[in-house]
Amino acid sequence: MTQRIALLGNPNTGKTSLFNRLTGSYAHVGNWSGVTVDKKIGKLHGGRGQLVDLPGVYDLDPLSADEAVVARFLMEEQFDAMINIIDASQLERNLQLTAQLLEIGKPLQIGLNMIDVATNRGTQIDARALATALGVEIFPIVARTGDGCDVLLTSLKTEAVTPLHIDYGEATEQAITEIMEQALLQLNERWMAVQYLAGNRVFVEHLERRSSSIIEIRKQLEAQLGRFIHAHITECRRNWAIAMRASAVVEEKTDQKSWTDRIDAVVTHPIFGLPIFFAVLYGLFHITFNWVGSPLSDLLSAFIEGPLSAGVVWILSAIGASGFIQDLLIDGVIAGVGGVLVFVPQIFVLFFFISFLEDSGYMARVAIVMDRFMQMVGLNGKSFIPMIIGFGCNVPGIMAARSVEEERERLVTIFISPFMSCSARLPIYAVFAGSFFASNQALIVLSLYILGIVLALIAAKVFSKILAAEDATSLFMVEQPPYRVPQWLTLWRSTWQKGKGFVRKAGTFIFGGSVVIWLLAYTGPAGFDVNMNDSFLAMIGGVIAMLLVPIGFGTWQAGAALITGFLAKEVVVSTMAIIYAVNESELGRQLSGQFTPLSAYSFMAFVLLYVPCLATVAVIRREVGSAKLTWVASLYGLFVAYGVSFVIYQTGLLLGFS
């Protein structure tokens, strides 16, 4: 029978790194909490079974949607054993989750990770003494490098073990016994009664369906104790964790200041923290668009426009392909797909540095920096983490909103996430910023990112007022990992994982979209091979062209590109390349006859803010579970985009810009 092993631990303890090592798969790893928001299942090396990577939690009592995944898995699904990853530098806090896992009574092994961090902080831990105190095997590991990880599997037992029995006091123990009798729980299910008393809503719903009389048992116990029972149980677990820690800590120095503390004093400074963040973003864009990304894109563009296009023409001519097929492949597929692929180097360069910031630990600090501003709009810093993830792609950013505990805040976070400038918009920025703002590309792109963040905060304030004007913002807690130098292999994997989605879309959405767009441009009411201005594509774009005049780009070409951008934002560039029948290097010159610098910036702002792409709309629908809310989240940005572009363009005209 195939073994099924659950992987559990606090957020950011190295679970996903260990999962990747033991399964040979690649799940996204980041040096911050909230990376895993759903369970991941992988096959262990050697066919030894399945490993289930569960979201990081501090407690089995779920505060957010991702944490509820853990509680439901442990209660409802079958598994044979557990691996608990513990951060040695935060031993007491981590052990409070370990206590709850030991109460379950399943075989458990502990991977003691980040011992080097604990040592640097002046704490020496005796792993053998801790193993004796807990009654389980403990293996020191380094999840990032894989040291000691394989040993975790070689000695993992699956035989039944005696559950941990923490003494919660005579009155509580009597209540536990009564709940077990009323809810028909087995002896090995005592932990479920404890979770019920602790207020775990997953277990409250489950056990109260079995017996409503247990509600009175909990009320009587709280009256007897004179306090909330969950506070009493938490205190007992904390005392147990303190005792376990005391048995294992050999030496502790609390007076030394780490490099992490010194760096945090600067990058999380209440005044300088935000300017530092924007300076970092500016540096990323400058490297991406000026130093590294653009030269590489130019080389790729030269290859596509030269040898590749010439080679395809030669092959088509040699096989006697018709003019229609040649036009379709050259003017449709290569112009459309190639017009987007030339930006792959810039995308990968940007993703590389974003991955560097994630794995270094800096991104977790950005949430701290932004917490003050998020509080002003009814959210907290934790909501900014999905927004940061949205810089890569809005889809995982919206899914990451599951880590936000309060439902109102989760919905607001989902609603504002599409304003984050994802990688799909970068080709559009590259074309327009490179054509109209060549000497200030990084600054222009940075201004768009800042515009998205500012408008997201304003929208958050409005939605917070609409959804629950009187609600208090939830408590903000986020793990602050130590700074570390990222590993090159990890950086490459993370960069490739992010970037391959962009390449994959070039072979699916953009390829299919390019074919359809070219056919619409090739045909019209008069038949085939019509003048572009008389094509079906011109008719479609012309429907909204008049509406776009007040915001600076009232042409059917711009209207058609915006409509097709609903499939994927990259398709905006593909559409323009097909419409103007030019390659990427010449597209900018063609656009200079249709746009001015002012209207170009207005167009970029509109693309930033208007309707999310199809994939983003689909994930919004899944996460909010409501068609009405999906329509609101998807369409309100269209009105915001029009209003903002109108202000930009009309104000620019009044000030004499063109």
XYZ file of C-alpha atoms in Angstrom:
658
model
C 0.000 0.000 0.000
C 1.313 3.477 -0.918
C 2.294 5.576 2.064
C 0.856 9.060 2.343
C 2.898 11.436 4.442
C 1.769 14.900 5.512
C 4.336 17.708 5.644
C 3.476 20.341 8.245
C 5.041 23.305 9.985
C 4.876 27.018 10.692
C 5.022 29.410 7.726
C 8.464 29.898 6.198
C 10.171 27.010 7.963
C 11.410 25.384 4.750
C 8.563 22.946 4.069
C 8.290 23.647 0.369
C 12.072 23.460 -0.080
C 12.009 20.051 1.595
C 9.029 19.008 -0.544
C 10.993 19.850 -3.687
C 14.035 17.913 -2.435
C 12.111 14.770 -1.519
C 9.847 14.654 -4.568
C 12.050 16.094 -7.306
C 9.260 18.493 -8.234
C 9.387 22.247 -8.192
C 6.878 24.182 -6.175
C 7.395 27.923 -5.742
C 9.730 28.747 -2.862
C 10.018 32.162 -1.263
C 11.765 33.460 1.826
C 8.488 34.767 3.234
C 5.259 33.341 4.575
C 2.159 32.696 2.488
C 3.903 31.032 -0.479
C 1.887 27.806 -0.115
C -1.872 28.464 -0.002
C -3.135 25.015 -0.980
C -1.929 21.463 -0.556
C 0.574 20.105 -3.058
C 1.038 16.371 -3.655
C 4.251 14.834 -4.990
C 5.693 11.349 -5.408
C 8.603 10.549 -3.114
C 11.894 9.466 -4.644
C 12.105 5.713 -5.150
C 8.341 5.236 -5.271
C 8.085 5.261 -1.481
C 4.709 6.985 -1.479
C 3.175 10.452 -1.600
C 4.228 13.589 0.200
C 1.535 16.207 0.857
C 2.835 19.738 1.378
C 0.266 21.650 3.434
C 0.089 25.434 3.977
C 2.141 26.755 6.857
C 0.167 27.322 10.059
C 0.983 28.428 13.594
C -2.042 26.613 14.987
C -4.526 24.040 13.711
C -7.329 26.511 14.466
C -7.722 28.190 11.052
C -7.834 31.954 10.776
C -7.790 32.033 6.970
C -8.887 29.939 4.004
C -5.434 28.452 3.447
C -5.138 27.397 7.099
C -8.536 25.666 6.934
C -6.999 23.362 4.305
C -4.743 21.900 7.016
C -7.489 21.308 9.587
C -9.777 19.651 7.031
C -6.982 17.465 5.709
C -6.119 16.153 9.177
C -9.775 15.538 10.029
C -11.113 14.156 6.752
C -8.298 12.590 4.734
C -6.268 9.429 5.134
C -2.541 9.666 5.825
C 0.000 7.351 7.408
C 2.549 9.637 9.043
C 3.646 13.232 9.464
C 6.860 15.165 9.025
C 6.977 18.333 11.102
C 9.504 20.972 10.038
C 10.621 23.160 12.920
C 12.509 26.438 12.737
C 15.239 26.034 15.337
C 15.550 29.800 15.717
C 11.864 30.027 16.799
C 11.695 26.814 18.803
C 9.123 27.702 21.453
C 6.575 29.025 18.955
C 7.049 26.098 16.566
C 6.612 23.551 19.356
C 3.082 24.776 20.035
C 2.060 23.343 16.661
C 4.135 20.221 17.332
C 2.118 19.619 20.508
C -1.121 19.554 18.507
C 0.377 17.158 15.944
C 1.632 14.819 18.664
C -1.875 14.762 20.146
C -3.173 13.215 16.910
C -1.304 10.002 17.592
C 0.056 9.436 14.086
C 3.747 8.553 13.584
C 5.686 11.795 13.487
C 9.235 12.789 12.645
C 10.776 16.206 13.096
C 13.139 17.971 10.735
C 15.003 20.600 12.728
C 15.742 23.288 10.162
C 17.623 26.601 10.372
C 20.000 25.519 13.125
C 22.563 27.850 11.551
C 20.196 30.785 12.055
C 19.649 29.802 15.703
C 23.405 29.551 16.212
C 23.977 32.972 14.669
C 21.413 34.360 17.089
C 23.328 32.885 20.011
C 21.142 29.831 20.684
C 22.648 26.324 20.908
C 20.165 23.427 20.734
C 20.743 19.818 21.787
C 18.676 17.922 19.206
C 19.157 14.598 20.985
C 17.854 15.973 24.293
C 14.843 17.490 22.506
C 14.097 14.156 20.814
C 14.158 12.400 24.184
C 11.819 14.987 25.715
C 9.336 14.767 22.834
C 9.591 11.008 22.360
C 10.127 11.299 18.585
C 13.100 11.185 16.254
C 14.613 14.528 15.312
C 16.933 15.085 12.374
C 18.883 18.312 11.854
C 18.416 19.350 8.204
C 19.188 22.185 5.832
C 16.129 22.272 3.584
C 17.623 24.777 1.138
C 20.658 22.613 0.322
C 19.114 19.207 0.999
C 21.591 18.236 3.733
C 20.057 15.549 5.962
C 16.713 15.561 4.126
C 16.842 12.010 2.754
C 17.397 10.612 6.254
C 13.910 11.786 7.190
C 12.389 9.067 5.018
C 14.713 6.183 5.799
C 13.531 5.754 9.372
C 9.943 7.006 9.159
C 7.630 4.593 10.961
C 3.958 4.088 10.188
C 2.926 2.000 13.206
C 0.430 3.473 15.654
C 1.971 5.542 18.454
C 0.726 6.781 21.789
C -0.763 10.288 21.441
C 0.667 13.124 23.503
C -1.533 13.788 26.518
C -1.149 17.327 27.863
C -2.900 17.750 31.193
C -5.309 20.663 30.691
C -6.583 20.539 34.248
C -9.245 18.467 35.987
C -12.273 20.454 34.775
C -11.077 20.548 31.167
C -10.178 16.878 31.141
C -13.660 16.021 32.422
C -15.193 18.134 29.649
C -13.009 16.382 27.052
C -14.250 12.997 28.285
C -17.898 14.102 28.122
C -17.495 15.506 24.605
C -15.911 12.266 23.427
C -18.873 10.314 24.825
C -21.520 12.652 23.399
C -19.883 12.936 19.940
C -19.057 9.195 19.816
C -15.310 9.750 19.458
C -12.805 6.908 19.754
C -9.967 6.972 22.301
C -7.502 7.968 19.594
C -9.725 10.904 18.646
C -9.233 12.797 21.900
C -7.381 15.486 19.922
C -10.588 16.304 18.068
C -12.370 17.046 21.350
C -9.458 19.277 22.376
C -9.644 21.137 19.052
C -13.389 21.580 19.576
C -12.866 23.146 22.998
C -10.107 25.350 21.573
C -12.711 26.801 19.190
C -11.371 25.321 15.951
C -14.286 26.140 13.652
C -13.676 23.145 11.394
C -14.112 20.785 14.348
C -16.905 22.854 15.877
C -19.001 22.389 12.736
C -18.139 18.697 12.471
C -18.751 17.654 16.086
C -21.832 19.786 16.688
C -23.464 18.015 13.767
C -22.899 14.798 15.686
C -24.258 16.122 18.972
C -25.617 19.565 19.793
C -25.422 18.816 23.532
C -21.659 19.396 23.525
C -22.300 23.132 23.144
C -23.540 23.235 26.712
C -20.477 21.344 27.924
C -18.192 24.046 26.549
C -20.310 26.854 28.018
C -20.299 25.237 31.455
C -16.530 24.750 31.311
C -15.905 28.404 30.445
C -18.191 29.471 33.293
C -16.269 27.185 35.637
C -12.849 28.444 34.504
C -13.943 32.091 34.348
C -12.176 32.606 30.989
C -12.364 31.593 27.347
C -11.405 27.945 27.070
C -9.231 28.509 23.985
C -7.076 30.909 26.037
C -6.711 28.258 28.737
C -5.720 25.543 26.250
C -3.277 27.862 24.479
C -1.636 28.691 27.808
C -1.238 25.000 28.651
C 0.377 24.311 25.283
C 2.680 27.303 25.687
C 3.796 26.068 29.112
C 4.468 22.642 27.610
C 6.493 24.232 24.778
C 8.510 26.304 27.260
C 9.357 23.157 29.213
C 10.393 21.281 26.054
C 12.543 24.190 24.932
C 14.220 24.434 28.313
C 15.209 20.768 28.076
C 16.963 21.309 24.729
C 18.560 24.773 24.784
C 22.166 24.488 25.901
C 23.223 28.080 25.592
C 21.479 31.327 24.786
C 22.828 34.825 24.280
C 20.237 37.554 23.948
C 22.432 40.644 23.888
C 23.944 40.328 20.425
C 22.482 42.210 17.467
C 22.303 40.237 14.211
C 22.876 41.507 10.685
C 19.162 40.994 10.087
C 18.381 43.451 12.899
C 20.849 45.994 11.537
C 19.495 45.808 7.980
C 15.874 45.902 9.180
C 16.578 49.114 11.064
C 17.149 50.722 7.660
C 14.836 48.977 5.163
C 11.807 48.934 7.485
C 12.375 52.480 8.736
C 9.014 54.315 9.017
C 10.322 57.216 6.886
C 12.987 55.745 4.626
C 11.475 52.271 4.128
C 9.086 53.244 1.310
C 11.597 55.340 -0.682
C 14.059 52.448 -0.411
C 11.429 50.076 -1.813
C 10.743 52.346 -4.784
C 14.477 52.844 -5.310
C 14.875 49.064 -5.445
C 12.057 48.829 -8.016
C 13.651 51.605 -10.068
C 16.936 49.694 -10.029
C 15.183 46.545 -11.252
C 13.523 48.383 -14.132
C 16.726 50.201 -15.054
C 18.615 46.910 -15.307
C 15.716 45.277 -17.151
C 15.050 47.981 -19.731
C 18.449 49.627 -20.119
C 21.418 47.532 -19.085
C 20.614 43.861 -19.645
C 17.091 43.098 -20.860
C 16.878 45.469 -23.830
C 20.198 44.446 -25.472
C 19.199 40.794 -25.197
C 15.759 41.572 -26.631
C 17.404 43.382 -29.534
C 19.497 40.304 -30.311
C 16.440 38.046 -30.225
C 14.486 40.516 -32.354
C 17.275 40.536 -34.958
C 17.177 36.741 -35.082
C 13.379 36.576 -35.502
C 13.280 39.346 -38.090
C 16.301 38.030 -39.990
C 17.309 34.351 -40.099
C 14.049 32.954 -38.720
C 11.698 34.897 -41.015
C 13.969 34.357 -44.031
C 14.204 30.656 -43.259
C 10.442 30.276 -42.999
C 9.944 32.161 -46.290
C 12.502 29.913 -48.018
C 10.854 26.727 -46.685
C 7.357 27.875 -47.680
C 8.551 28.817 -51.143
C 10.363 25.489 -51.522
C 7.267 23.463 -50.691
C 5.056 25.604 -52.888
C 2.863 27.033 -50.136
C 0.067 29.314 -51.273
C 0.202 33.066 -50.788
C -2.522 32.808 -48.165
C -0.475 30.366 -46.065
C 2.677 32.448 -46.459
C 0.884 35.614 -45.368
C -0.722 33.793 -42.433
C 2.575 32.454 -41.116
C 4.729 35.519 -41.821
C 2.317 38.401 -41.189
C 0.151 36.557 -38.660
C 2.044 33.990 -36.588
C 5.612 35.284 -36.757
C 4.592 38.950 -36.523
C 2.130 38.267 -33.685
C 3.961 35.651 -31.621
C 7.403 36.991 -32.477
C 6.337 40.488 -31.509
C 5.806 39.188 -27.978
C 8.632 36.640 -27.770
C 11.264 39.333 -28.313
C 10.462 40.565 -24.809
C 11.185 37.199 -23.169
C 14.735 38.265 -22.137
C 13.370 41.332 -20.353
C 10.703 39.239 -18.631
C 13.284 36.712 -17.430
C 15.690 39.403 -16.232
C 12.929 41.053 -14.195
C 11.753 37.716 -12.775
C 15.327 36.840 -11.830
C 15.667 39.933 -9.665
C 12.177 39.569 -8.198
C 13.087 35.982 -7.235
C 16.316 37.313 -5.727
C 14.377 39.753 -3.540
C 11.921 37.030 -2.509
C 14.567 34.497 -1.531
C 16.758 37.088 0.199
C 13.956 37.903 2.647
C 13.458 41.512 1.553
C 9.937 41.057 0.177
C 8.662 40.086 3.621
C 9.909 43.453 4.886
C 7.961 45.301 2.202
C 4.751 44.090 3.858
C 5.953 45.693 7.107
C 6.760 48.947 5.309
C 3.344 49.025 3.649
C 1.349 48.062 6.749
C 0.940 51.687 7.838
C -0.551 52.637 4.459
C -2.694 49.505 4.267
C -4.134 50.288 7.709
C -5.307 53.640 6.383
C -7.486 51.920 3.775
C -8.965 49.225 6.028
C -6.468 46.424 5.333
C -3.130 45.426 6.818
C 0.350 44.629 5.536
C -0.504 40.997 4.891
C -2.788 42.086 2.038
C 0.203 43.636 0.312
C 1.860 40.224 -0.074
C -0.673 39.042 -2.711
C -0.227 42.405 -4.399
C 3.545 41.881 -4.612
C 3.010 38.386 -6.011
C 0.745 40.026 -8.590
C 3.783 41.835 -10.026
C 4.626 38.483 -11.593
C 1.094 37.362 -12.430
C -2.277 38.418 -11.045
C -3.550 34.814 -10.932
C -1.258 33.503 -8.127
C -1.520 36.909 -6.460
C -5.293 36.535 -6.148
C -4.915 32.947 -4.935
C -2.459 34.164 -2.286
C -5.268 36.290 -0.823
C -6.382 33.061 0.882
C -3.760 33.809 3.534
C -5.706 36.939 4.588
C -7.673 35.958 7.675
C -10.677 38.288 7.680
C -13.206 37.629 4.880
C -13.887 41.284 4.107
C -10.174 42.005 3.792
C -9.703 38.932 1.598
C -12.414 40.118 -0.814
C -11.013 43.649 -0.948
C -7.524 42.251 -1.602
C -8.889 40.199 -4.516
C -10.727 43.216 -5.927
C -7.631 45.436 -5.977
C -5.045 42.840 -7.072
C -5.682 43.320 -10.840
C -4.304 46.860 -10.491
C -0.867 45.343 -9.860
C 1.186 45.559 -13.032
C 1.846 41.938 -14.030
C 4.557 40.715 -16.405
C 2.044 40.452 -19.264
C 1.914 44.252 -19.426
C 5.702 44.593 -19.728
C 5.816 44.077 -23.535
C 3.370 46.966 -23.895
C 5.465 49.165 -21.622
C 8.623 48.146 -23.470
C 7.205 49.134 -26.864
C 5.694 52.448 -25.796
C 8.310 53.519 -23.243
C 11.103 52.555 -25.631
C 9.500 54.499 -28.484
C 8.375 57.652 -26.682
C 10.519 57.819 -23.515
C 13.771 56.151 -24.567
C 15.946 58.036 -22.074
C 13.590 57.530 -19.126
C 12.169 54.023 -19.627
C 12.823 52.837 -16.066
C 11.265 55.964 -14.558
C 8.163 55.700 -16.766
C 7.626 52.030 -15.914
C 8.190 52.737 -12.212
C 5.552 55.489 -12.371
C 3.033 52.960 -13.741
C 3.745 50.517 -10.927
C 3.334 53.303 -8.380
C 0.119 54.410 -10.105
C -1.262 50.874 -9.789
C -0.355 50.693 -6.084
C -1.841 54.127 -5.289
C -5.096 53.421 -7.117
C -5.293 49.982 -5.476
C -5.089 51.674 -2.063
C -7.799 54.168 -3.023
C -10.015 51.343 -4.321
C -9.360 49.388 -1.116
C -10.588 52.325 0.950
C -13.783 52.548 -1.124
C -14.493 48.806 -1.021
C -13.730 48.651 2.716
C -16.333 51.356 3.296
C -18.902 49.605 1.104
C -18.423 46.091 2.480
C -18.093 46.882 6.174
C -17.618 50.457 7.215
C -17.406 49.770 10.940
C -15.185 46.687 10.910
C -11.817 46.980 12.585
C -8.759 45.891 10.648
C -7.473 42.477 11.687
C -4.197 41.999 13.547
C -1.165 41.962 11.259
C 1.384 39.225 11.819
C 3.899 38.118 9.210
C 6.993 35.983 9.579
C 10.229 37.954 9.272
C 12.777 35.462 7.957
C 16.508 36.049 8.283
C 18.283 37.570 5.330
C 20.241 35.095 3.264
C 22.150 34.919 0.010
C 19.926 33.075 -2.484
C 21.233 29.910 -4.123
C 21.792 30.112 -7.859
C 19.909 26.870 -8.525
C 16.925 28.129 -6.534
C 17.019 31.455 -8.371
C 17.127 29.760 -11.751
C 14.244 27.425 -10.897
C 12.148 30.266 -9.533
C 12.898 32.454 -12.566
C 12.103 29.653 -14.988
C 8.914 28.730 -13.134
C 7.663 32.304 -13.435
C 8.936 32.897 -16.950
C 7.799 29.663 -18.568
C 4.185 30.711 -18.071
C 4.885 33.709 -20.297
C 6.487 31.467 -22.945
C 3.646 28.950 -22.679
C 1.096 31.675 -23.365
C 3.054 32.588 -26.504
C 2.407 29.074 -27.790
C -1.278 28.999 -26.824
C -3.228 32.212 -26.244
C -0.950 34.434 -28.296
C -0.534 31.926 -31.138
C -4.273 31.315 -31.390
C -5.053 34.976 -30.899
C -2.580 35.993 -33.605
C -4.198 33.642 -36.122
C -7.700 34.928 -35.325
C -6.590 38.564 -35.378
C -4.824 38.153 -38.727
C -7.899 36.463 -40.226
C -10.088 39.326 -38.995
C -7.652 41.797 -40.539
C -7.429 39.761 -43.777
C -11.193 39.504 -44.311
C -14.091 41.916 -44.404
C -17.640 42.335 -45.753
C -16.137 42.579 -49.258
C -14.360 39.241 -49.008
C -10.708 38.212 -48.590
C -7.438 40.153 -48.731
C -9.233 43.443 -48.157
C -7.727 46.776 -47.222
C -7.019 46.760 -43.486
C -9.316 49.745 -42.941
C -12.201 47.791 -44.470
C -11.603 44.585 -42.470
C -13.696 43.005 -39.762
C -10.955 43.932 -37.270
C -11.321 47.612 -38.203
C -15.085 47.332 -37.740
C -14.624 45.793 -34.275
C -12.101 48.423 -33.193
C -14.204 51.199 -34.670
C -17.099 50.352 -32.342
C -15.246 51.861 -29.384
C -12.841 54.203 -31.186
C -15.025 57.292 -30.674
C -15.158 56.616 -26.938
C -11.363 56.656 -26.818
C -10.924 60.101 -28.400
C -11.128 62.030 -25.067
C -8.347 59.880 -23.610
C -5.949 60.390 -26.507
C -6.070 57.343 -28.757
C -9.364 57.311 -30.638
C -8.331 55.027 -33.499
C -9.773 51.687 -34.495
C -6.289 50.172 -34.214
C -6.054 51.076 -30.523
C -9.634 49.922 -29.924
C -9.016 46.539 -31.577
C -5.813 45.997 -29.583
C -7.563 46.757 -26.284
C -10.429 44.367 -27.048
C -8.081 41.478 -27.866
C -6.081 42.256 -24.711
C -8.861 40.651 -22.699
C -7.492 37.244 -23.766
C -4.041 38.105 -22.432
C -2.412 41.508 -22.119
C 0.509 40.430 -24.327
C -1.935 40.083 -27.226
C -2.170 43.894 -27.344
C 1.367 43.952 -28.787
C 0.602 41.009 -31.111
C -2.451 42.799 -32.450
C -0.541 45.982 -33.159
C 2.276 44.085 -34.873
C -0.279 42.390 -37.157
C -2.267 45.577 -37.813
C 0.785 47.566 -38.826
C 2.390 44.529 -40.548
C 5.793 45.286 -39.032
C 8.298 43.604 -36.758
C 9.002 44.727 -33.224
C 11.842 47.090 -34.077
C 9.653 48.983 -36.579
C 6.495 48.950 -34.470
C 7.656 51.890 -32.423
C 8.157 54.014 -35.534
C 4.671 53.133 -36.751
C 3.154 54.016 -33.382
C 4.855 57.411 -33.391
C 2.517 58.374 -36.204
C -0.556 57.326 -34.210
C 0.414 58.441 -30.686
C 2.099 61.344 -28.976
C 4.140 60.918 -25.782
C 1.122 62.123 -23.800
C -1.366 59.775 -25.469
C 1.174 56.937 -25.242
C 1.380 57.355 -21.471
C -2.418 57.568 -21.288
C -2.622 54.314 -23.265
C -0.188 52.533 -20.913
C -2.167 53.719 -17.889
C -5.378 52.444 -19.491
C -3.824 49.027 -20.184
C -2.603 48.883 -16.578
C -6.063 49.436 -15.125
C -8.750 48.174 -17.470
C -10.374 44.712 -17.389
C -8.271 41.780 -16.119
C -7.272 39.042 -18.554
C -9.445 35.962 -19.030
C -7.362 33.766 -16.706
C -7.553 36.372 -13.924
C -11.336 36.660 -14.270
C -11.616 32.870 -14.028
C -9.614 32.695 -10.799
C -11.572 35.630 -9.320
C -14.780 33.695 -9.994
C -13.378 30.634 -8.258
C -12.050 32.530 -5.240
C -15.078 34.771 -4.544
C -17.695 32.116 -5.431
C -20.124 34.705 -6.785
C -20.929 35.706 -10.358
C -22.078 39.162 -9.205
C -18.856 39.896 -7.311
C -16.861 38.601 -10.269
C -18.569 41.102 -12.576
C -17.872 43.907 -10.108
C -14.211 42.926 -9.664
C -13.733 42.581 -13.420
C -15.492 45.683 -14.736
C -15.027 48.462 -12.193
C -11.409 48.803 -13.372
C -12.676 49.736 -16.834
C -14.320 52.867 -15.436
C -11.297 53.644 -13.281
C -9.028 53.239 -16.316
C -11.131 55.599 -18.418
C -11.290 58.199 -15.659
C -7.565 58.095 -14.931
C -6.580 58.210 -18.621
C -9.017 61.088 -19.151
C -7.413 63.059 -16.321
C -3.887 62.278 -17.577
C -4.586 63.251 -21.172
C -6.790 66.289 -20.621
C -4.563 67.664 -17.862
C -1.538 67.141 -20.074
C -3.191 69.099 -22.881
C -4.035 71.950 -20.511
C -0.413 72.068 -19.354
C 0.821 72.185 -22.926
C 2.173 68.653 -23.239
C 1.723 66.670 -26.431
